Amino acid sequence: MNKSQETKVNLLGYSRAELISWLARQNIPKFRSKQLIKWIHQKGVLDFLSMTDLPYSMREELNEIAIIKPPLISEEINHDSQINAPQKYLISTSQNNKVEMVLIPQESSKSSDNDIDEQKSSTRQASIRQTLCISTQAGCAVGCPFCATGKQGFNSNLTSDEIIGQLWLGVYSIDSHKIKHHSGIDKNNISNVVFMGMGEPLLNFEPVMSACDLFLDDEAYGLSRRKVTISTSGVVPMIDRMCGRTEVALAVSLHSSDDELRNELVPINKKYPISDLLSVCKKYLKSLSQKDRQITFEYTMLDGINDSISQAKDLARILANIPCKINLIPYNPSPFADYKRSSDKKIYDFSSVLINKGYIVTTRKTRGSKIKAACGQLSGEIISKSKQKSNVYKI
Ligand code: SAH
Ligand code: SF4
C-alpha cells in the first residue's frame, strides 16, 4: 500500500553509507546507492519513476516507501539590484521555523580555499563561482551577544535533509548565474559551501557530518574538502569527534585571545576555554591526511572591545604554533546589540600587526548587509516569525 507522504522516508538526507544500510533493509543491493545518489544529487531528479536505469519494479517500490523532498523556499530576499549581489532565501523547516541561506557570487577567477574571505576582485570574466552559506539550526543556544541568531535562543535542529536540501536547492532550484554543467543540466556554479548561517553546526553533529559526507562524495556534489567549511564557536568535544570522521575545513570563531573577554563574547568559552580549544584545533590538523592544511580563526572586529594593538599582539602570540590564517570580520551592526564596528583604520592597524608577525590575514568584505545577509545578521528580522525559546540546549 502506498504510504502517505509524511510517513515516507526522505532519501534526500542520506549520505552514501546511510543509503546503503537503508537499501540493505529493503533487500536492495548496495550498488543501487550509486545510481540513486547520482540521480538525486548530480541530476537533480526527485521522481523515482524517472530513474530509467533502475528496474521498473524497484522504481515503483521506492515510490511507495520513500520520497525525495527538498525543503521549501518561502521567500527570496534580494533588495540589491547590483549584479553579483548576494541573494538571501528563507527556508521553511519541518518544525515551522524559518532559517536562512545565502548565495554569494564571487567575481574572482582566482581560487582561494574559502571564497567568502576573498578580498580581491578580478576584472577577468570567468564563470561566476558562488559560495553557499547554509544554516544548521533555527536559532542558537550559544548566545554570543553580538550575533542576531544568538539573541533568538535555540529553537530547533535542522534535519539532515533540510541541511543537504539547502545545497540541492542552491544547485537545482535557484535561478541565478546558471552555467551549463557537463551533464547538460543548468547548474548554479557553487564551488564553496560554508556552515556560517544560523546555528552552531557542531551542536547538530550527525546531520552536519552526513551533509559533509555527501558534499564531498564524487557521485554527489564532489566538492573538495578545502571548499567545505564548518565554522564553530568552539565546541571542543565535537571538534575532537571530527578527527578521523571528516576532513572539511575548520573555521573557529575566536574573537578574543583572553578567556575573560571571550567568556563574554562567546559564552561557550566558560565551558571550553581557549587553551583547550587551541589544543583540539592542533589535534584536528594532525588528523588530516594532507599535512598542509590550516585552521581559519575568525575574529569579529568590535570597536573598543577587542581591536587594540595589544590585543592584536596577544592574538599573534597565542596562535604562534598553529598553522592558521586569520579572518577579520568587520562587525555587522544588529538592532539587538550595542556594539559598534571598528573603524577601517583600526582594522588596518590590527591586521598590520598580525601580517608583520607573519600571519596570512584576510578582512571579510561586508557584502550582503543591505539584505541583512551578512554574517551575524542572519535571522534578525524573522525572530517574531519563529517561536522564540530560551537557550534550552545544554552547552
Ligand atoms: N555558529 C557558528 C557559525 C555562524 S556565524 C560560529 O559562531 O562560528 C559565522 C561568523 O560570523 C562567526 O565567526 C560569528 O561569530 C560571526 N558573527 C556573528 N554575528 C556577527 C556580526 N553581527 N558581525 C560580524 N560577525 C558576526
Ligand atoms: Fe551561535 Fe555562531 Fe551566533 Fe555565536 S555567533 S550565537 S555560535 S550562530
Coordinates of C-alpha atoms in Angstrom, one line a residue, residues 10-375:
N10 CA 13.1 11.2 2.8
L11 CA 16.2 9.9 0.9
L12 CA 17.5 13.5 0.3
G13 CA 19.0 13.4 3.7
Y14 CA 21.0 10.2 3.4
S15 CA 24.7 10.1 2.9
R16 CA 26.0 7.2 0.8
A17 CA 26.7 5.0 3.9
E18 CA 23.3 5.7 5.3
L19 CA 21.6 5.0 2.0
I20 CA 23.5 1.7 1.7
S21 CA 22.3 0.5 5.0
W22 CA 18.7 1.6 4.3
L23 CA 18.7 -0.1 1.0
A24 CA 20.0 -3.3 2.7
R25 CA 17.0 -3.2 5.0
Q26 CA 14.8 -3.2 1.8
N27 CA 16.8 -6.0 0.3
I28 CA 18.0 -3.7 -2.5
P29 CA 21.7 -4.3 -3.5
K30 CA 24.4 -1.9 -2.4
F31 CA 25.3 -0.9 -6.0
R32 CA 22.0 0.8 -6.5
S33 CA 23.1 3.5 -4.0
K34 CA 25.4 4.9 -6.6
Q35 CA 22.7 5.2 -9.2
L36 CA 20.3 6.8 -6.7
I37 CA 22.8 9.3 -5.4
K38 CA 23.7 10.3 -9.0
W39 CA 20.0 10.8 -9.9
I40 CA 19.2 12.8 -6.8
H41 CA 22.4 14.9 -6.4
Q42 CA 24.0 15.1 -9.8
K43 CA 20.9 15.3 -12.0
G44 CA 18.5 16.8 -9.5
V45 CA 15.8 14.3 -10.2
L46 CA 13.1 14.0 -7.4
D47 CA 10.9 11.4 -9.0
F48 CA 11.8 7.7 -8.7
L49 CA 9.8 6.7 -11.7
S50 CA 12.1 8.8 -13.9
M51 CA 15.2 6.9 -12.8
T52 CA 15.5 5.0 -16.0
D53 CA 18.5 2.8 -15.2
L54 CA 16.6 1.2 -12.2
P55 CA 14.3 -1.8 -12.9
Y56 CA 10.8 -0.5 -13.1
S57 CA 9.6 -2.7 -10.2
M58 CA 12.3 -1.1 -8.0
R59 CA 11.2 2.4 -9.0
E60 CA 7.6 1.5 -8.1
E61 CA 8.7 0.0 -4.8
L62 CA 10.8 3.1 -3.9
N63 CA 8.0 5.3 -4.9
E64 CA 5.7 3.6 -2.4
I65 CA 8.0 3.8 0.6
A66 CA 10.2 6.8 0.1
I67 CA 10.3 10.4 -1.2
I68 CA 13.0 12.8 -2.3
K69 CA 11.9 16.1 -0.9
P70 CA 13.9 19.3 -0.6
P71 CA 12.8 22.0 1.9
L72 CA 10.6 24.9 0.7
I73 CA 11.9 28.3 -0.1
S74 CA 9.3 30.6 1.5
E75 CA 10.9 33.8 0.4
E76 CA 13.6 35.2 -1.8
I77 CA 15.1 38.5 -0.5
N78 CA 17.2 40.5 -2.9
H79 CA 16.8 44.2 -2.4
D80 CA 20.1 44.9 -4.0
S81 CA 19.8 45.2 -7.8
Q82 CA 23.5 45.3 -8.3
I83 CA 24.9 42.5 -10.5
N84 CA 26.5 39.8 -8.3
A85 CA 24.9 41.0 -5.1
P86 CA 24.3 38.2 -2.6
Q87 CA 20.9 36.7 -2.5
K88 CA 19.1 35.5 0.6
Y89 CA 16.5 32.8 0.8
L90 CA 14.2 32.0 3.7
I91 CA 13.8 28.2 4.1
S92 CA 10.8 26.7 5.9
T93 CA 11.7 23.9 8.2
S94 CA 9.6 20.9 9.4
Q95 CA 9.5 22.5 12.9
N96 CA 7.7 25.6 11.4
N97 CA 10.7 27.8 11.8
K98 CA 12.4 29.8 9.1
V99 CA 16.1 29.7 8.5
E100 CA 18.3 31.4 6.0
M101 CA 20.6 30.5 3.2
V102 CA 22.7 33.0 1.3
L103 CA 24.2 32.6 -2.2
I104 CA 27.3 34.8 -2.6
P105 CA 28.7 35.2 -6.1
Q106 CA 32.4 35.5 -6.4
E107 CA 33.8 37.7 -9.1
S108 CA 37.3 36.5 -8.8
S109 CA 38.6 33.9 -11.2
K110 CA 41.4 33.1 -8.8
S111 CA 40.7 30.2 -6.4
S112 CA 41.0 30.6 -2.7
D113 CA 40.3 28.0 -0.1
N114 CA 37.4 29.9 1.4
D115 CA 36.0 32.3 -1.1
I116 CA 33.9 34.1 1.4
D117 CA 37.1 35.7 2.6
E118 CA 38.3 36.8 -0.8
Q119 CA 39.1 40.5 -0.8
K120 CA 40.4 41.0 -4.3
S121 CA 38.1 41.2 -7.2
S122 CA 39.2 40.5 -10.7
T123 CA 38.2 42.2 -13.9
R124 CA 38.7 38.9 -15.8
Q125 CA 35.4 37.5 -16.7
A126 CA 35.4 33.9 -15.5
S127 CA 32.3 31.9 -14.9
I128 CA 30.8 33.2 -11.7
R129 CA 31.6 30.8 -8.9
Q130 CA 29.4 31.1 -5.9
T131 CA 29.6 30.4 -2.2
L132 CA 26.6 29.0 -0.5
C133 CA 26.2 29.9 3.2
I134 CA 23.9 27.4 4.9
S135 CA 22.1 27.1 8.3
T136 CA 22.1 24.1 10.6
Q137 CA 19.8 25.2 13.4
A138 CA 16.9 27.6 13.8
G139 CA 18.3 29.9 16.4
C140 CA 21.4 29.1 18.5
A141 CA 22.0 28.2 22.1
V142 CA 25.5 29.6 22.4
G143 CA 24.2 33.2 22.7
C144 CA 27.1 35.3 21.6
P145 CA 25.8 38.8 22.5
F146 CA 26.8 40.5 19.2
C147 CA 25.0 37.9 17.0
A148 CA 21.4 38.2 15.9
T149 CA 20.9 34.4 15.7
G150 CA 22.2 34.1 19.3
K151 CA 19.7 36.6 20.5
Q152 CA 17.0 34.4 19.3
G153 CA 17.9 31.5 21.6
F154 CA 17.6 27.9 20.4
N155 CA 14.5 26.8 18.5
S156 CA 15.3 23.5 16.8
N157 CA 17.9 21.5 14.9
L158 CA 17.6 21.1 11.2
T159 CA 17.3 17.5 9.9
S160 CA 19.9 16.2 7.5
D161 CA 17.5 16.6 4.5
E162 CA 17.0 20.2 5.5
I163 CA 20.8 20.8 5.6
I164 CA 21.6 18.8 2.4
G165 CA 18.5 20.2 0.8
Q166 CA 19.9 23.7 1.0
L167 CA 22.7 22.7 -1.4
W168 CA 20.3 20.8 -3.5
L169 CA 18.1 24.0 -3.8
G170 CA 21.2 26.1 -4.4
V171 CA 22.2 23.9 -7.3
Y172 CA 18.8 23.0 -8.9
S173 CA 16.1 25.3 -7.8
I174 CA 17.5 28.8 -7.8
D175 CA 17.7 30.7 -11.0
S176 CA 20.9 32.7 -10.6
H177 CA 24.0 32.9 -12.7
K178 CA 23.4 29.5 -14.1
I179 CA 26.0 27.7 -16.1
K180 CA 25.8 24.7 -18.3
H181 CA 27.0 21.6 -16.5
H182 CA 28.8 18.7 -18.2
S183 CA 25.6 16.6 -17.7
G184 CA 23.8 19.1 -19.8
I185 CA 21.8 20.5 -16.9
D186 CA 21.9 24.1 -15.9
K187 CA 23.5 24.4 -12.5
N188 CA 24.5 27.3 -10.4
N189 CA 28.2 27.2 -10.1
I190 CA 28.5 26.6 -6.4
S191 CA 32.2 26.0 -5.6
N192 CA 32.2 26.5 -1.8
V193 CA 29.8 25.7 1.0
V194 CA 30.2 27.4 4.3
F195 CA 28.3 26.4 7.5
M196 CA 28.1 30.0 8.6
G197 CA 24.4 30.6 8.5
M198 CA 22.1 30.3 11.5
G199 CA 23.2 27.9 14.3
E200 CA 26.2 26.2 15.8
P201 CA 26.9 23.3 13.3
L202 CA 28.7 21.2 15.9
L203 CA 25.7 21.2 18.2
N204 CA 23.8 19.4 15.4
F205 CA 26.7 17.0 14.8
E206 CA 25.4 13.9 13.0
P207 CA 23.2 15.6 10.4
V208 CA 26.1 18.1 9.7
M209 CA 28.5 15.1 9.2
S210 CA 26.1 13.4 6.8
A211 CA 25.9 16.6 4.8
C212 CA 29.7 16.9 4.7
D213 CA 30.0 13.3 3.5
L214 CA 27.6 14.0 0.7
F215 CA 29.0 17.3 -0.3
L216 CA 32.4 15.7 -0.7
D217 CA 31.1 12.5 -2.4
D218 CA 32.2 12.4 -6.0
E219 CA 29.0 10.7 -7.1
A220 CA 27.0 13.6 -5.4
Y221 CA 28.5 17.1 -5.3
G222 CA 32.2 16.3 -5.4
L223 CA 33.4 19.4 -3.6
S224 CA 37.0 19.5 -2.5
R225 CA 37.5 19.2 1.3
R226 CA 39.1 22.6 1.4
K227 CA 35.9 24.1 -0.1
V228 CA 33.5 22.9 2.6
T229 CA 34.0 24.9 5.8
I230 CA 32.5 24.3 9.2
S231 CA 32.5 27.4 11.3
T232 CA 32.3 26.8 15.1
S233 CA 32.2 28.8 18.2
G234 CA 34.5 26.1 19.7
V235 CA 32.6 23.0 20.8
V236 CA 35.8 21.2 21.9
P237 CA 34.5 17.6 22.3
M238 CA 32.8 17.8 18.9
I239 CA 36.0 19.1 17.2
D240 CA 37.6 16.1 18.8
R241 CA 34.9 13.9 17.2
M242 CA 35.6 15.4 13.8
C243 CA 39.2 13.9 14.0
G244 CA 39.2 10.9 11.7
R245 CA 35.5 11.4 10.9
T246 CA 35.8 14.2 8.3
E247 CA 38.4 16.3 6.6
V248 CA 36.5 19.5 5.8
A249 CA 38.0 22.9 6.5
L250 CA 37.6 24.2 10.0
A251 CA 37.0 27.9 10.9
V252 CA 37.0 28.8 14.6
S253 CA 35.2 31.9 15.9
L254 CA 37.9 33.2 18.3
H255 CA 37.1 36.9 18.7
S256 CA 39.4 37.3 21.7
S257 CA 42.7 35.8 22.9
D258 CA 41.8 36.4 26.5
D259 CA 39.5 34.0 28.4
E260 CA 37.8 36.7 30.4
L261 CA 36.7 38.7 27.4
R262 CA 35.9 35.5 25.4
N263 CA 33.7 34.3 28.2
E264 CA 31.6 37.3 27.5
L265 CA 31.7 37.4 23.7
V266 CA 31.5 33.6 23.1
P267 CA 29.9 32.2 26.3
I268 CA 30.7 28.6 25.4
N269 CA 34.2 29.6 26.3
K270 CA 33.3 29.2 30.0
K271 CA 33.0 25.5 29.4
Y272 CA 35.8 25.1 26.8
P273 CA 38.5 27.7 27.4
I274 CA 40.9 29.0 24.8
S275 CA 43.8 26.6 25.7
D276 CA 41.6 23.5 25.3
L277 CA 40.2 24.9 22.0
L278 CA 43.7 25.5 20.6
S279 CA 44.8 22.1 21.6
V280 CA 41.9 20.4 19.8
C281 CA 42.5 22.5 16.8
K282 CA 46.0 21.2 16.6
K283 CA 44.7 17.7 17.0
Y284 CA 42.3 18.2 14.1
L285 CA 45.1 19.4 11.8
K286 CA 47.2 16.3 12.8
S287 CA 44.3 14.0 12.0
L288 CA 44.0 15.2 8.4
S289 CA 45.6 13.2 5.6
Q290 CA 47.1 16.3 3.9
K291 CA 49.5 18.0 6.2
D292 CA 49.5 21.4 4.6
R293 CA 46.1 22.4 6.0
Q294 CA 45.3 25.3 8.2
I295 CA 42.7 26.4 10.7
T296 CA 40.9 29.7 9.9
F297 CA 40.5 31.8 13.0
E298 CA 37.6 34.3 12.7
Y299 CA 37.8 37.5 14.6
T300 CA 34.8 39.9 14.6
M301 CA 36.2 43.5 15.0
L302 CA 34.2 45.2 17.7
D303 CA 35.1 48.9 18.3
G304 CA 36.9 49.4 21.6
I305 CA 36.3 45.8 22.7
N306 CA 38.8 43.5 21.0
D307 CA 40.5 45.7 18.4
S308 CA 43.6 47.3 20.2
I309 CA 47.2 46.9 19.1
S310 CA 48.0 45.0 22.3
Q311 CA 45.1 42.6 21.6
A312 CA 46.5 42.0 18.1
K313 CA 49.9 41.2 19.7
D314 CA 48.2 38.8 22.1
L315 CA 46.4 37.1 19.3
A316 CA 49.7 36.7 17.4
R317 CA 51.3 35.2 20.5
I318 CA 48.6 32.6 21.3
L319 CA 48.4 31.4 17.7
A320 CA 52.2 31.2 17.2
N321 CA 52.5 27.4 16.8
I322 CA 49.3 26.6 14.9
P323 CA 49.2 26.5 11.1
C324 CA 46.5 29.1 10.5
K325 CA 45.2 32.1 8.8
I326 CA 43.2 34.9 10.4
N327 CA 39.9 36.3 9.0
L328 CA 38.9 39.6 10.4
I329 CA 35.2 40.3 10.2
P330 CA 34.1 43.9 10.5
Y331 CA 31.1 43.8 12.8
N332 CA 27.7 44.0 11.1
P333 CA 25.5 46.1 13.3
S334 CA 22.4 44.5 14.6
P335 CA 19.4 46.3 16.2
F336 CA 19.7 43.8 19.1
A337 CA 23.2 44.7 20.3
D338 CA 25.0 47.9 21.3
Y339 CA 28.4 47.0 19.7
K340 CA 30.0 49.2 17.0
R341 CA 32.1 48.2 14.1
S342 CA 35.8 49.0 14.4
S343 CA 37.0 51.8 12.1
D344 CA 38.7 50.9 8.8
K345 CA 41.9 52.3 10.3
K346 CA 41.7 50.2 13.4
I347 CA 41.1 47.1 11.3
Y348 CA 44.1 48.0 9.1
D349 CA 46.4 48.6 12.1
F350 CA 45.2 45.4 13.8
S351 CA 45.8 43.4 10.6
S352 CA 49.2 45.0 10.1
V353 CA 50.5 43.8 13.5
L354 CA 49.5 40.3 12.5
I355 CA 50.9 40.5 9.0
N356 CA 54.2 41.8 10.4
K357 CA 54.3 38.7 12.6
G358 CA 54.0 36.6 9.5
Y359 CA 50.3 35.7 9.5
I360 CA 48.0 35.5 6.5
V361 CA 45.2 37.9 7.2
T362 CA 42.1 38.5 5.2
T363 CA 39.4 41.1 6.0
R364 CA 36.0 40.0 5.1
K365 CA 34.1 42.2 2.7
T366 CA 30.9 43.3 4.3
R367 CA 28.8 42.1 1.4
G368 CA 25.1 41.5 1.8
S369 CA 24.5 43.9 4.6
K370 CA 21.7 45.6 2.5
I371 CA 19.7 42.4 2.7
K372 CA 20.8 41.6 6.2
A373 CA 22.6 38.6 4.8
A374 CA 26.0 39.4 6.1
C375 CA 27.3 37.2 8.8

